Amino acid sequence: MTPLILIVEDEADLVTLLRYNLESEGFRVAEAGNGEEALVLVKEETPDLILLDWMLPMLSGIEVCRQLRRRPETAEVPIIMLTARGEEGDRIRGLECGADDYVTKPFSPAELIARVRAVLRRARPGLDAETLAFDDLVMDLTAHRVQRGERPVHLGPTEFKLLRHFLQHPKRVFSREQLLDAVWGRDIYVELRTVDVHIRRLRRAINNGTESDLIRTVRSAGYALDRPQA
Ligand code: CA
């Protein structure tokens, strides 16, 4: 799975440079020239990381950051703020609004890529792993096995892919459209309610009735792998 990086930046030259460098490192890239556009784009496909410029026309980077954090589908997406300012006060404000890291312009592409990788590793330790885990649920990607505690869980191929996607993005809410794209692929026509059918099967397989339900249904938003609220 290729991570998608969203660049929110109004300087076209910088966007071109970042896109070139990120794509040659194997990332997928989406771009938005301002905050409004970014907030629309993230609804179509949730990025794995957002590079967010501080100085944007209309909505400021800080405001965009706050709005992204308030939305369930982007609340957990790592954000790296890009800025020309280097003052400590701004750095703190950036981190306070929920950014994960902060890069001061001018920066070298190599430096930025290193930060992107570091933040992605921290946010999604499962990205390159052979084993994914959440709570007492463990997926062995090499052996294609899933266990809940000591109990082996048997999953069909679609449920396996669904669960893998959730385990790679724990706690993140995915709409049914996003799950379709991630698990079935964009080119296949599948009805949305098919997602519900497979979610139901997955839920039944990983929750045997006495265990806690790790699939959270978020009304009108979608599904997430999460611990039940106490
Ligand atoms: Ca700018």
PDB file of C-alpha atoms and ligand atoms in Angstrom:
ATOM      1  CA  MET A   1       0.000   0.000   0.000  1.00  0.00           C
ATOM      2  CA  THR A   2       1.512   3.279  -1.128  1.00  0.00           C
ATOM      3  CA  PRO A   3       1.088   6.078   1.407  1.00  0.00           C
ATOM      4  CA  LEU A   4      -0.746   9.155   0.117  1.00  0.00           C
ATOM      5  CA  ILE A   5       0.757  12.519   1.040  1.00  0.00           C
ATOM      6  CA  LEU A   6      -1.390  15.645   0.716  1.00  0.00           C
ATOM      7  CA  ILE A   7       0.557  18.863   0.067  1.00  0.00           C
ATOM      8  CA  VAL A   8      -1.321  22.024   1.052  1.00  0.00           C
ATOM      9  CA  GLU A   9       0.746  24.887  -0.302  1.00  0.00           C
ATOM     10  CA  ASP A  10       0.070  27.904  -2.532  1.00  0.00           C
ATOM     11  CA  GLU A  11       3.610  28.273  -3.931  1.00  0.00           C
ATOM     12  CA  ALA A  12       3.444  26.316  -7.171  1.00  0.00           C
ATOM     13  CA  ASP A  13       7.232  25.901  -7.496  1.00  0.00           C
ATOM     14  CA  LEU A  14       7.510  24.383  -4.060  1.00  0.00           C
ATOM     15  CA  VAL A  15       4.575  22.038  -4.769  1.00  0.00           C
ATOM     16  CA  THR A  16       6.299  20.851  -7.969  1.00  0.00           C
ATOM     17  CA  LEU A  17       9.553  20.256  -6.125  1.00  0.00           C
ATOM     18  CA  LEU A  18       7.853  18.399  -3.263  1.00  0.00           C
ATOM     19  CA  ARG A  19       5.730  16.310  -5.607  1.00  0.00           C
ATOM     20  CA  TYR A  20       8.772  15.310  -7.654  1.00  0.00           C
ATOM     21  CA  ASN A  21      10.776  14.282  -4.596  1.00  0.00           C
ATOM     22  CA  LEU A  22       7.937  12.469  -2.848  1.00  0.00           C
ATOM     23  CA  GLU A  23       6.930  10.567  -5.982  1.00  0.00           C
ATOM     24  CA  SER A  24      10.489   9.484  -6.659  1.00  0.00           C
ATOM     25  CA  GLU A  25      10.538   8.094  -3.092  1.00  0.00           C
ATOM     26  CA  GLY A  26       7.484   6.015  -3.927  1.00  0.00           C
ATOM     27  CA  PHE A  27       4.747   8.093  -2.285  1.00  0.00           C
ATOM     28  CA  ARG A  28       1.481   9.052  -3.921  1.00  0.00           C
ATOM     29  CA  VAL A  29       0.843  12.786  -3.892  1.00  0.00           C
ATOM     30  CA  ALA A  30      -2.294  14.928  -3.812  1.00  0.00           C
ATOM     31  CA  GLU A  31      -2.143  18.713  -3.770  1.00  0.00           C
ATOM     32  CA  ALA A  32      -4.317  21.598  -2.666  1.00  0.00           C
ATOM     33  CA  GLY A  33      -3.503  25.272  -3.259  1.00  0.00           C
ATOM     34  CA  ASN A  34      -5.449  26.492  -0.237  1.00  0.00           C
ATOM     35  CA  GLY A  35      -7.120  25.301   2.939  1.00  0.00           C
ATOM     36  CA  GLU A  36     -10.676  25.155   1.584  1.00  0.00           C
ATOM     37  CA  GLU A  37      -9.559  22.869  -1.220  1.00  0.00           C
ATOM     38  CA  ALA A  38      -7.643  20.691   1.248  1.00  0.00           C
ATOM     39  CA  LEU A  39     -10.723  20.248   3.420  1.00  0.00           C
ATOM     40  CA  VAL A  40     -12.699  19.091   0.375  1.00  0.00           C
ATOM     41  CA  LEU A  41      -9.931  16.763  -0.853  1.00  0.00           C
ATOM     42  CA  VAL A  42      -9.540  14.897   2.434  1.00  0.00           C
ATOM     43  CA  LYS A  43     -13.187  13.814   2.161  1.00  0.00           C
ATOM     44  CA  GLU A  44     -12.480  12.043  -1.121  1.00  0.00           C
ATOM     45  CA  GLU A  45      -9.492  10.077   0.122  1.00  0.00           C
ATOM     46  CA  THR A  46      -7.972  10.348   3.570  1.00  0.00           C
ATOM     47  CA  PRO A  47      -4.241  11.001   3.163  1.00  0.00           C
ATOM     48  CA  ASP A  48      -1.677   9.149   5.274  1.00  0.00           C
ATOM     49  CA  LEU A  49       0.133  12.396   6.013  1.00  0.00           C
ATOM     50  CA  ILE A  50      -0.452  16.094   5.359  1.00  0.00           C
ATOM     51  CA  LEU A  51       2.247  18.675   4.587  1.00  0.00           C
ATOM     52  CA  LEU A  52       0.566  21.915   5.574  1.00  0.00           C
ATOM     53  CA  ASP A  53       1.910  25.362   4.811  1.00  0.00           C
ATOM     54  CA  TRP A  54       1.464  27.965   7.530  1.00  0.00           C
ATOM     55  CA  MET A  55       0.973  30.944   5.203  1.00  0.00           C
ATOM     56  CA  LEU A  56      -1.992  30.157   2.971  1.00  0.00           C
ATOM     57  CA  PRO A  57      -4.481  32.464   1.257  1.00  0.00           C
ATOM     58  CA  MET A  58      -7.876  32.669   3.029  1.00  0.00           C
ATOM     59  CA  LEU A  59      -7.798  30.043   5.786  1.00  0.00           C
ATOM     60  CA  SER A  60      -4.427  30.008   7.573  1.00  0.00           C
ATOM     61  CA  GLY A  61      -2.499  26.770   8.017  1.00  0.00           C
ATOM     62  CA  ILE A  62      -3.217  26.877  11.747  1.00  0.00           C
ATOM     63  CA  GLU A  63      -6.967  27.124  11.127  1.00  0.00           C
ATOM     64  CA  VAL A  64      -6.831  24.296   8.567  1.00  0.00           C
ATOM     65  CA  CYS A  65      -4.911  22.203  11.081  1.00  0.00           C
ATOM     66  CA  ARG A  66      -7.559  22.827  13.747  1.00  0.00           C
ATOM     67  CA  GLN A  67     -10.377  21.900  11.383  1.00  0.00           C
ATOM     68  CA  LEU A  68      -8.604  18.717  10.280  1.00  0.00           C
ATOM     69  CA  ARG A  69      -8.178  17.693  13.905  1.00  0.00           C
ATOM     70  CA  ARG A  70     -11.871  18.226  14.625  1.00  0.00           C
ATOM     71  CA  ARG A  71     -13.019  15.882  11.866  1.00  0.00           C
ATOM     72  CA  PRO A  72     -13.188  12.199  12.765  1.00  0.00           C
ATOM     73  CA  GLU A  73     -11.701  11.072   9.427  1.00  0.00           C
ATOM     74  CA  THR A  74      -8.602  13.277   9.772  1.00  0.00           C
ATOM     75  CA  ALA A  75      -8.273  13.571  13.558  1.00  0.00           C
ATOM     76  CA  GLU A  76      -5.461  11.008  13.591  1.00  0.00           C
ATOM     77  CA  VAL A  77      -3.721  11.888  10.303  1.00  0.00           C
ATOM     78  CA  PRO A  78      -0.155  13.120  10.932  1.00  0.00           C
ATOM     79  CA  ILE A  79       0.451  16.752   9.956  1.00  0.00           C
ATOM     80  CA  ILE A  80       3.810  18.386   9.276  1.00  0.00           C
ATOM     81  CA  MET A  81       3.611  22.194   9.196  1.00  0.00           C
ATOM     82  CA  LEU A  82       5.792  24.022   6.678  1.00  0.00           C
ATOM     83  CA  THR A  83       6.694  27.563   7.471  1.00  0.00           C
ATOM     84  CA  ALA A  84       9.011  30.423   6.749  1.00  0.00           C
ATOM     85  CA  ARG A  85       8.815  31.517  10.333  1.00  0.00           C
ATOM     86  CA  GLY A  86      11.345  30.130  12.728  1.00  0.00           C
ATOM     87  CA  GLU A  87      10.239  31.683  15.965  1.00  0.00           C
ATOM     88  CA  GLU A  88       9.753  29.446  18.938  1.00  0.00           C
ATOM     89  CA  GLY A  89       6.295  30.927  19.676  1.00  0.00           C
ATOM     90  CA  ASP A  90       5.019  29.920  16.243  1.00  0.00           C
ATOM     91  CA  ARG A  91       6.476  26.466  16.609  1.00  0.00           C
ATOM     92  CA  ILE A  92       4.582  26.006  19.857  1.00  0.00           C
ATOM     93  CA  ARG A  93       1.345  27.346  18.335  1.00  0.00           C
ATOM     94  CA  GLY A  94       1.757  24.910  15.452  1.00  0.00           C
ATOM     95  CA  LEU A  95       2.220  21.949  17.753  1.00  0.00           C
ATOM     96  CA  GLU A  96      -0.633  23.126  19.986  1.00  0.00           C
ATOM     97  CA  CYS A  97      -3.082  23.123  17.085  1.00  0.00           C
ATOM     98  CA  GLY A  98      -2.319  19.431  16.660  1.00  0.00           C
ATOM     99  CA  ALA A  99       0.574  19.328  14.166  1.00  0.00           C
ATOM    100  CA  ASP A 100       2.979  16.404  14.656  1.00  0.00           C
ATOM    101  CA  ASP A 101       6.095  18.100  13.391  1.00  0.00           C
ATOM    102  CA  TYR A 102       7.325  21.371  12.011  1.00  0.00           C
ATOM    103  CA  VAL A 103       9.772  22.148   9.191  1.00  0.00           C
ATOM    104  CA  THR A 104      11.156  25.631   8.633  1.00  0.00           C
ATOM    105  CA  LYS A 105      11.676  26.931   5.086  1.00  0.00           C
ATOM    106  CA  PRO A 106      14.030  26.756   3.340  1.00  0.00           C
ATOM    107  CA  PHE A 107      14.535  23.015   3.819  1.00  0.00           C
ATOM    108  CA  SER A 108      16.199  20.410   1.621  1.00  0.00           C
ATOM    109  CA  PRO A 109      13.974  17.771   0.013  1.00  0.00           C
ATOM    110  CA  ALA A 110      16.101  15.072   1.707  1.00  0.00           C
ATOM    111  CA  GLU A 111      15.466  16.617   5.120  1.00  0.00           C
ATOM    112  CA  LEU A 112      11.730  16.798   4.484  1.00  0.00           C
ATOM    113  CA  ILE A 113      11.524  13.194   3.227  1.00  0.00           C
ATOM    114  CA  ALA A 114      13.361  12.034   6.350  1.00  0.00           C
ATOM    115  CA  ARG A 115      10.804  13.865   8.519  1.00  0.00           C
ATOM    116  CA  VAL A 116       7.917  12.416   6.521  1.00  0.00           C
ATOM    117  CA  ARG A 117       9.263   8.899   7.020  1.00  0.00           C
ATOM    118  CA  ALA A 118       9.884   9.453  10.714  1.00  0.00           C
ATOM    119  CA  VAL A 119       6.391  10.838  11.318  1.00  0.00           C
ATOM    120  CA  LEU A 120       4.778   8.041   9.288  1.00  0.00           C
ATOM    121  CA  ARG A 121       6.728   5.406  11.221  1.00  0.00           C
ATOM    122  CA  ARG A 122       5.629   6.915  14.497  1.00  0.00           C
ATOM    123  CA  ALA A 123       1.995   7.247  13.418  1.00  0.00           C
ATOM    124  CA  ARG A 124       1.752   3.909  11.651  1.00  0.00           C
ATOM    125  CA  PRO A 125       4.283   1.475  13.046  1.00  0.00           C
ATOM    126  CA  GLY A 126       2.468  -1.245  11.101  1.00  0.00           C
ATOM    127  CA  LEU A 127       3.306   0.166   7.688  1.00  0.00           C
ATOM    128  CA  ASP A 128       6.410  -1.945   7.059  1.00  0.00           C
ATOM    129  CA  ALA A 129       5.797  -4.560   9.720  1.00  0.00           C
ATOM    130  CA  GLU A 130       5.178  -8.253   9.284  1.00  0.00           C
ATOM    131  CA  THR A 131       2.849  -8.301  12.250  1.00  0.00           C
ATOM    132  CA  LEU A 132       0.037  -5.884  12.962  1.00  0.00           C
ATOM    133  CA  ALA A 133      -1.638  -5.615  16.326  1.00  0.00           C
ATOM    134  CA  PHE A 134      -4.348  -3.698  18.084  1.00  0.00           C
ATOM    135  CA  ASP A 135      -5.552  -4.449  21.594  1.00  0.00           C
ATOM    136  CA  ASP A 136      -5.452  -8.279  21.862  1.00  0.00           C
ATOM    137  CA  LEU A 137      -5.867  -8.714  18.107  1.00  0.00           C
ATOM    138  CA  VAL A 138      -2.753  -9.819  16.207  1.00  0.00           C
ATOM    139  CA  MET A 139      -2.346 -10.321  12.457  1.00  0.00           C
ATOM    140  CA  ASP A 140       0.652 -12.170  11.079  1.00  0.00           C
ATOM    141  CA  LEU A 141       0.994 -10.930   7.497  1.00  0.00           C
ATOM    142  CA  THR A 142       3.560 -13.525   6.473  1.00  0.00           C
ATOM    143  CA  ALA A 143       1.676 -16.538   7.743  1.00  0.00           C
ATOM    144  CA  HIS A 144      -1.716 -14.955   6.916  1.00  0.00           C
ATOM    145  CA  ARG A 145      -2.975 -15.719  10.421  1.00  0.00           C
ATOM    146  CA  VAL A 146      -5.097 -13.750  12.842  1.00  0.00           C
ATOM    147  CA  GLN A 147      -5.476 -14.282  16.573  1.00  0.00           C
ATOM    148  CA  ARG A 148      -7.604 -12.664  19.230  1.00  0.00           C
ATOM    149  CA  GLY A 149      -5.700 -13.353  22.443  1.00  0.00           C
ATOM    150  CA  GLU A 150      -5.077 -17.097  22.293  1.00  0.00           C
ATOM    151  CA  ARG A 151      -8.001 -17.769  19.975  1.00  0.00           C
ATOM    152  CA  PRO A 152      -7.332 -18.242  16.249  1.00  0.00           C
ATOM    153  CA  VAL A 153      -9.638 -16.126  14.083  1.00  0.00           C
ATOM    154  CA  HIS A 154     -10.665 -17.455  10.679  1.00  0.00           C
ATOM    155  CA  LEU A 155     -11.316 -14.824   8.062  1.00  0.00           C
ATOM    156  CA  GLY A 156     -12.280 -14.869   4.399  1.00  0.00           C
ATOM    157  CA  PRO A 157      -9.954 -13.023   1.999  1.00  0.00           C
ATOM    158  CA  THR A 158     -12.053  -9.830   1.959  1.00  0.00           C
ATOM    159  CA  GLU A 159     -12.393  -9.710   5.745  1.00  0.00           C
ATOM    160  CA  PHE A 160      -8.645 -10.284   6.004  1.00  0.00           C
ATOM    161  CA  LYS A 161      -7.959  -7.274   3.758  1.00  0.00           C
ATOM    162  CA  LEU A 162     -10.491  -5.154   5.619  1.00  0.00           C
ATOM    163  CA  LEU A 163      -8.939  -5.994   8.963  1.00  0.00           C
ATOM    164  CA  ARG A 164      -5.429  -5.373   7.618  1.00  0.00           C
ATOM    165  CA  HIS A 165      -6.527  -1.930   6.450  1.00  0.00           C
ATOM    166  CA  PHE A 166      -8.009  -1.141   9.868  1.00  0.00           C
ATOM    167  CA  LEU A 167      -4.898  -2.433  11.653  1.00  0.00           C
ATOM    168  CA  GLN A 168      -2.701  -0.218   9.485  1.00  0.00           C
ATOM    169  CA  HIS A 169      -4.788   2.791  10.526  1.00  0.00           C
ATOM    170  CA  PRO A 170      -6.060   2.068  14.031  1.00  0.00           C
ATOM    171  CA  LYS A 171      -8.782   4.388  15.377  1.00  0.00           C
ATOM    172  CA  ARG A 172      -9.215   6.140  12.067  1.00  0.00           C
ATOM    173  CA  VAL A 173     -12.770   6.333  10.785  1.00  0.00           C
ATOM    174  CA  PHE A 174     -13.267   5.219   7.186  1.00  0.00           C
ATOM    175  CA  SER A 175     -16.371   5.843   5.126  1.00  0.00           C
ATOM    176  CA  ARG A 176     -17.781   2.925   3.171  1.00  0.00           C
ATOM    177  CA  GLU A 177     -16.521   4.584  -0.039  1.00  0.00           C
ATOM    178  CA  GLN A 178     -12.995   4.769   1.386  1.00  0.00           C
ATOM    179  CA  LEU A 179     -13.122   1.125   2.444  1.00  0.00           C
ATOM    180  CA  LEU A 180     -14.300   0.156  -1.030  1.00  0.00           C
ATOM    181  CA  ASP A 181     -11.348   1.975  -2.597  1.00  0.00           C
ATOM    182  CA  ALA A 182      -8.837   0.542  -0.149  1.00  0.00           C
ATOM    183  CA  VAL A 183     -10.011  -3.060  -0.103  1.00  0.00           C
ATOM    184  CA  TRP A 184     -11.781  -3.709  -3.390  1.00  0.00           C
ATOM    185  CA  GLY A 185      -9.910  -1.138  -5.497  1.00  0.00           C
ATOM    186  CA  ARG A 186     -11.204   1.798  -7.484  1.00  0.00           C
ATOM    187  CA  ASP A 187     -11.874   0.006 -10.731  1.00  0.00           C
ATOM    188  CA  ILE A 188     -14.291  -2.561  -9.429  1.00  0.00           C
ATOM    189  CA  TYR A 189     -17.965  -1.743  -9.110  1.00  0.00           C
ATOM    190  CA  VAL A 190     -19.253  -2.898  -5.750  1.00  0.00           C
ATOM    191  CA  GLU A 191     -22.337  -1.650  -3.983  1.00  0.00           C
ATOM    192  CA  LEU A 192     -21.827   0.228  -0.736  1.00  0.00           C
ATOM    193  CA  ARG A 193     -23.949  -2.192   1.230  1.00  0.00           C
ATOM    194  CA  THR A 194     -21.461  -4.950   0.339  1.00  0.00           C
ATOM    195  CA  VAL A 195     -19.088  -3.188   2.725  1.00  0.00           C
ATOM    196  CA  ASP A 196     -21.649  -3.518   5.528  1.00  0.00           C
ATOM    197  CA  VAL A 197     -22.002  -7.221   4.797  1.00  0.00           C
ATOM    198  CA  HIS A 198     -18.249  -7.804   5.109  1.00  0.00           C
ATOM    199  CA  ILE A 199     -17.982  -5.582   8.180  1.00  0.00           C
ATOM    200  CA  ARG A 200     -20.700  -7.716   9.786  1.00  0.00           C
ATOM    201  CA  ARG A 201     -18.754 -10.914   8.968  1.00  0.00           C
ATOM    202  CA  LEU A 202     -15.524  -9.414  10.248  1.00  0.00           C
ATOM    203  CA  ARG A 203     -17.188  -8.276  13.446  1.00  0.00           C
ATOM    204  CA  ARG A 204     -18.687 -11.726  14.016  1.00  0.00           C
ATOM    205  CA  ALA A 205     -15.288 -13.380  13.444  1.00  0.00           C
ATOM    206  CA  ILE A 206     -13.269 -11.176  15.754  1.00  0.00           C
ATOM    207  CA  ASN A 207     -15.878 -10.761  18.500  1.00  0.00           C
ATOM    208  CA  ASN A 208     -17.143 -14.094  19.711  1.00  0.00           C
ATOM    209  CA  GLY A 209     -19.803 -12.563  21.940  1.00  0.00           C
ATOM    210  CA  THR A 210     -17.894 -12.340  25.208  1.00  0.00           C
ATOM    211  CA  GLU A 211     -15.026 -10.211  23.865  1.00  0.00           C
ATOM    212  CA  SER A 212     -15.213  -6.455  23.475  1.00  0.00           C
ATOM    213  CA  ASP A 213     -16.383  -5.178  20.084  1.00  0.00           C
ATOM    214  CA  LEU A 214     -13.349  -3.640  18.378  1.00  0.00           C
ATOM    215  CA  ILE A 215     -15.249  -2.441  15.310  1.00  0.00           C
ATOM    216  CA  ARG A 216     -16.789   0.926  15.987  1.00  0.00           C
ATOM    217  CA  THR A 217     -19.718   2.049  13.849  1.00  0.00           C
ATOM    218  CA  VAL A 218     -19.738   5.829  13.522  1.00  0.00           C
ATOM    219  CA  ARG A 219     -23.159   6.959  12.435  1.00  0.00           C
ATOM    220  CA  SER A 220     -23.166   8.615   8.999  1.00  0.00           C
ATOM    221  CA  ALA A 221     -19.340   8.521   8.944  1.00  0.00           C
ATOM    222  CA  GLY A 222     -18.307   4.881   8.648  1.00  0.00           C
ATOM    223  CA  TYR A 223     -16.278   2.360  10.610  1.00  0.00           C
ATOM    224  CA  ALA A 224     -13.116   2.282  12.703  1.00  0.00           C
ATOM    225  CA  LEU A 225     -11.032  -0.231  14.587  1.00  0.00           C
ATOM    226  CA  ASP A 226     -11.265   1.068  18.120  1.00  0.00           C
ATOM    227  CA  ARG A 227     -11.758   0.063  21.718  1.00  0.00           C
ATOM    228  CA  PRO A 228     -15.319   0.489  22.970  1.00  0.00           C
ATOM    229  CA  GLN A 229     -15.841   3.687  24.963  1.00  0.00           C
ATOM    230  CA  ALA A 230     -16.012   3.016  28.685  1.00  0.00           C
TER     231      ALA A 230
HETATM  232 CA    CA B   1       2.497  29.750   1.333  1.00  0.00          CA
END
